[in-house]
PDB file of C-alpha atoms in Angstrom:
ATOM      1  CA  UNK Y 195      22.236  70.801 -69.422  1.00  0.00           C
ATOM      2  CA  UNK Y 196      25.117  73.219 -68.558  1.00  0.00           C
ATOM      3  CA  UNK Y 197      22.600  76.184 -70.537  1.00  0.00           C
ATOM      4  CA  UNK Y 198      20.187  75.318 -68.270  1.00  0.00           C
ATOM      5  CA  UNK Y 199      21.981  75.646 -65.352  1.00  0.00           C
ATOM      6  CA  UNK Y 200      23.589  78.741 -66.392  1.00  0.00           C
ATOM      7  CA  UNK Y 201      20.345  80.003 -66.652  1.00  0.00           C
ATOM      8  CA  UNK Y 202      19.265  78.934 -63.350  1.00  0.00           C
ATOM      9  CA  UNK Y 203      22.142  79.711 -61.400  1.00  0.00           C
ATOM     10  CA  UNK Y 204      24.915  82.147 -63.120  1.00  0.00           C
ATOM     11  CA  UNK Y 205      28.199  81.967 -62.972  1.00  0.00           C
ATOM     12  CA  UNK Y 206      28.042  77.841 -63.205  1.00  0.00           C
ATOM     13  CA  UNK Y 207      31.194  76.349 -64.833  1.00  0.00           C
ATOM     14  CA  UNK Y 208      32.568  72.983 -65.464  1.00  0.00           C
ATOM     15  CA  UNK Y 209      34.650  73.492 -62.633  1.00  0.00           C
ATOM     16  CA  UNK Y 210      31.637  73.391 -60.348  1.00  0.00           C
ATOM     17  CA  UNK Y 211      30.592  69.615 -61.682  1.00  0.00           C
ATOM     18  CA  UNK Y 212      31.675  66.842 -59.002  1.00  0.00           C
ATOM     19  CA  UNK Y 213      30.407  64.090 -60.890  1.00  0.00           C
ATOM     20  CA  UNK Y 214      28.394  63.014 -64.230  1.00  0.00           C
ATOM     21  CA  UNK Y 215      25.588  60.041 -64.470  1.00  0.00           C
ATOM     22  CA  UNK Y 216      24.403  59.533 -67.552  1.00  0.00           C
ATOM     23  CA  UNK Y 217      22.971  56.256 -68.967  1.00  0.00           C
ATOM     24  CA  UNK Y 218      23.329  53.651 -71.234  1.00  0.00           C
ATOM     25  CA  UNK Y 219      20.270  51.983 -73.649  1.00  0.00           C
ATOM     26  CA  UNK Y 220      20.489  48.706 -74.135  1.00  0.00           C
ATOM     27  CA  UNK Y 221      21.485  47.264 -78.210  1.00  0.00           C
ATOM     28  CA  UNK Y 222      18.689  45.066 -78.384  1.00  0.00           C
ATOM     29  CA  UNK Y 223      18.472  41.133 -77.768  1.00  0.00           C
ATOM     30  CA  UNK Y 224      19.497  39.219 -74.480  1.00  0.00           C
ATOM     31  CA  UNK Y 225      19.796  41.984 -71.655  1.00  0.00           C
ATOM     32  CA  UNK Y 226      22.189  41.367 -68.673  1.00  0.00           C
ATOM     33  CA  UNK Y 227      19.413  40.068 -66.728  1.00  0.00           C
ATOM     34  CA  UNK Y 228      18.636  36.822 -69.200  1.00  0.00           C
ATOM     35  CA  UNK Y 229      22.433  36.308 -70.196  1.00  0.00           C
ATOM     36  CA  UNK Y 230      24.126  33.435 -68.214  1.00  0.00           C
ATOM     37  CA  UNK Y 231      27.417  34.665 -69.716  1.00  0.00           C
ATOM     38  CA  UNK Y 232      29.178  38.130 -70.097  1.00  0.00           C
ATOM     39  CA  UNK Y 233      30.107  36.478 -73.505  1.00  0.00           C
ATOM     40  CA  UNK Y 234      26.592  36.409 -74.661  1.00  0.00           C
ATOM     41  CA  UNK Y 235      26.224  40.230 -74.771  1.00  0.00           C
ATOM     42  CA  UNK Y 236      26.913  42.365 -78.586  1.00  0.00           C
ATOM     43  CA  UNK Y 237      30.124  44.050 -78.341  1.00  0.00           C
ATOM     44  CA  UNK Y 238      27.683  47.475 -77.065  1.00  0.00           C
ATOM     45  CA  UNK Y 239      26.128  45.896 -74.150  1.00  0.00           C
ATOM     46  CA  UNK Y 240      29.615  44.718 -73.161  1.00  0.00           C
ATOM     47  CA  UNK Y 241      30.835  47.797 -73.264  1.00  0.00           C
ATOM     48  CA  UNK Y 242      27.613  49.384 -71.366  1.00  0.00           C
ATOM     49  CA  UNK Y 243      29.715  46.930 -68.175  1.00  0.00           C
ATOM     50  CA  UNK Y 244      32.066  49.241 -67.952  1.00  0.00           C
ATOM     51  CA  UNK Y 245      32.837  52.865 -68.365  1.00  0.00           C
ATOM     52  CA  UNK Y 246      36.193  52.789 -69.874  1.00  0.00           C
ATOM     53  CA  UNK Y 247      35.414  50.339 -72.353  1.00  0.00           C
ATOM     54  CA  UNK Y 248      35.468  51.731 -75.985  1.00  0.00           C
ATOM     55  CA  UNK Y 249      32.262  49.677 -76.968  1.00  0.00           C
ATOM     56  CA  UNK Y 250      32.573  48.405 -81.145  1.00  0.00           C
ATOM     57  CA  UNK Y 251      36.369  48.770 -81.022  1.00  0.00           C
ATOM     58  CA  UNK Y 252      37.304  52.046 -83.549  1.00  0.00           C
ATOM     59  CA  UNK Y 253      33.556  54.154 -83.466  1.00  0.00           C
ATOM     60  CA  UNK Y 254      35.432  56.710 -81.398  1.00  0.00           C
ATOM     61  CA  UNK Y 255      36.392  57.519 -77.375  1.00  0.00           C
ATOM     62  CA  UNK Y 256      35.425  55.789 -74.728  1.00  0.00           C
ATOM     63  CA  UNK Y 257      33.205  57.411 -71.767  1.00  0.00           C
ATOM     64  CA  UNK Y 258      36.252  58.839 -69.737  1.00  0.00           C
ATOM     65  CA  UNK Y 259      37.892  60.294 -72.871  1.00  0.00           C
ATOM     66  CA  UNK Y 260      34.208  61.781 -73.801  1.00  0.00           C
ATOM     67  CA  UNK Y 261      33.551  62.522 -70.209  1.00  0.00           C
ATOM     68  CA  UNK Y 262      37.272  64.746 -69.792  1.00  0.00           C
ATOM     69  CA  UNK Y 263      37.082  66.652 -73.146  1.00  0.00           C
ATOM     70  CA  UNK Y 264      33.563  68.019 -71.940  1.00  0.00           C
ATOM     71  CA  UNK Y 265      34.794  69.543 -68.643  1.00  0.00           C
ATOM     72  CA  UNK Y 266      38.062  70.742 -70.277  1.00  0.00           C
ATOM     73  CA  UNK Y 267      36.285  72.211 -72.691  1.00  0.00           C
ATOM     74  CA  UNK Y 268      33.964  73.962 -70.474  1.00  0.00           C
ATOM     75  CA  UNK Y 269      36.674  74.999 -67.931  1.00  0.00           C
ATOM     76  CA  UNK Y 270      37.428  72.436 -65.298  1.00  0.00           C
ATOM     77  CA  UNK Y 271      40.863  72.516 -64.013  1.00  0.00           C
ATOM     78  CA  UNK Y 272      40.670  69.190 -62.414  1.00  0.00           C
ATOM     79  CA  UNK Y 273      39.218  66.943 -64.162  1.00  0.00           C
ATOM     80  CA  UNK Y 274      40.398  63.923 -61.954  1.00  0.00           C
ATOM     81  CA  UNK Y 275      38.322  65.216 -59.164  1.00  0.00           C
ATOM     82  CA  UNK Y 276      34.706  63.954 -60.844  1.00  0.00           C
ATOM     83  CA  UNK Y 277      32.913  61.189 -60.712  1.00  0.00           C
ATOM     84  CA  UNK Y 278      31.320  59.123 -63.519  1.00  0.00           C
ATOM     85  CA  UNK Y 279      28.902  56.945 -63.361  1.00  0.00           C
ATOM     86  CA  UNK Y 280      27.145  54.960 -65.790  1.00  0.00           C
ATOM     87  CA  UNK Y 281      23.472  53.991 -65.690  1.00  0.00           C
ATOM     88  CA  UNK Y 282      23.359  50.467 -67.272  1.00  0.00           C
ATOM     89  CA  UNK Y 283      20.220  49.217 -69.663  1.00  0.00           C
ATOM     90  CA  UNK Y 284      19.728  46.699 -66.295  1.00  0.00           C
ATOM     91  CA  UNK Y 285      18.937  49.411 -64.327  1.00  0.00           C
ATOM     92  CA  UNK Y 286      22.091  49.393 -62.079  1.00  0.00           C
ATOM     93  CA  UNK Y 287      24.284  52.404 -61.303  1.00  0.00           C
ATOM     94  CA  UNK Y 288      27.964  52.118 -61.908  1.00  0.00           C
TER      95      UNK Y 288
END
């Protein structure tokens, strides 16, 4: 994404990012929508609830971690200052 809007608009950096959506595909089974429980969703799914959940404990960062090496890495000198939000498998925007 960041190649294509370097090519679009030059000079685009990290720093110029304010916030990042990006979304979340449901594991498979019960989605939030026929679970009566938060306890019934696979450890994924529970993680897809929140965005600083690690999902299956040990597979690596969680979203923020993820989220803050990209715009260090690309040059933005605040990361604090952006958004995230997560687009769940039910469709909701967190």
């Amino acid at each position: 994404m960041m190649r294509i809007a370097r090519n679009a608009y030059p000079g685009v950096t990290a720093a110029n990012i304010v916030a990042v959506v990006h979304s979340h595909p449901r594991e498979g089974g019960s989605g939030f929508e026929s679970v009566t429980s938060i306890g019934q969703l696979s450890p994924l799914d529970y993680g897809n609830t929140m965005p600083s959940h690690p999902n299956i404990g040990g597979l690596g960062d969680n979203d923020w971690a993820n989220v803050r090496s990209f715009l260090v890495d690309g040059g933005h000198a605040n990361p604090d200052a952006v958004s995230q939000f997560i687009l769940g498998p039910d469709g909701i925007l967190r």
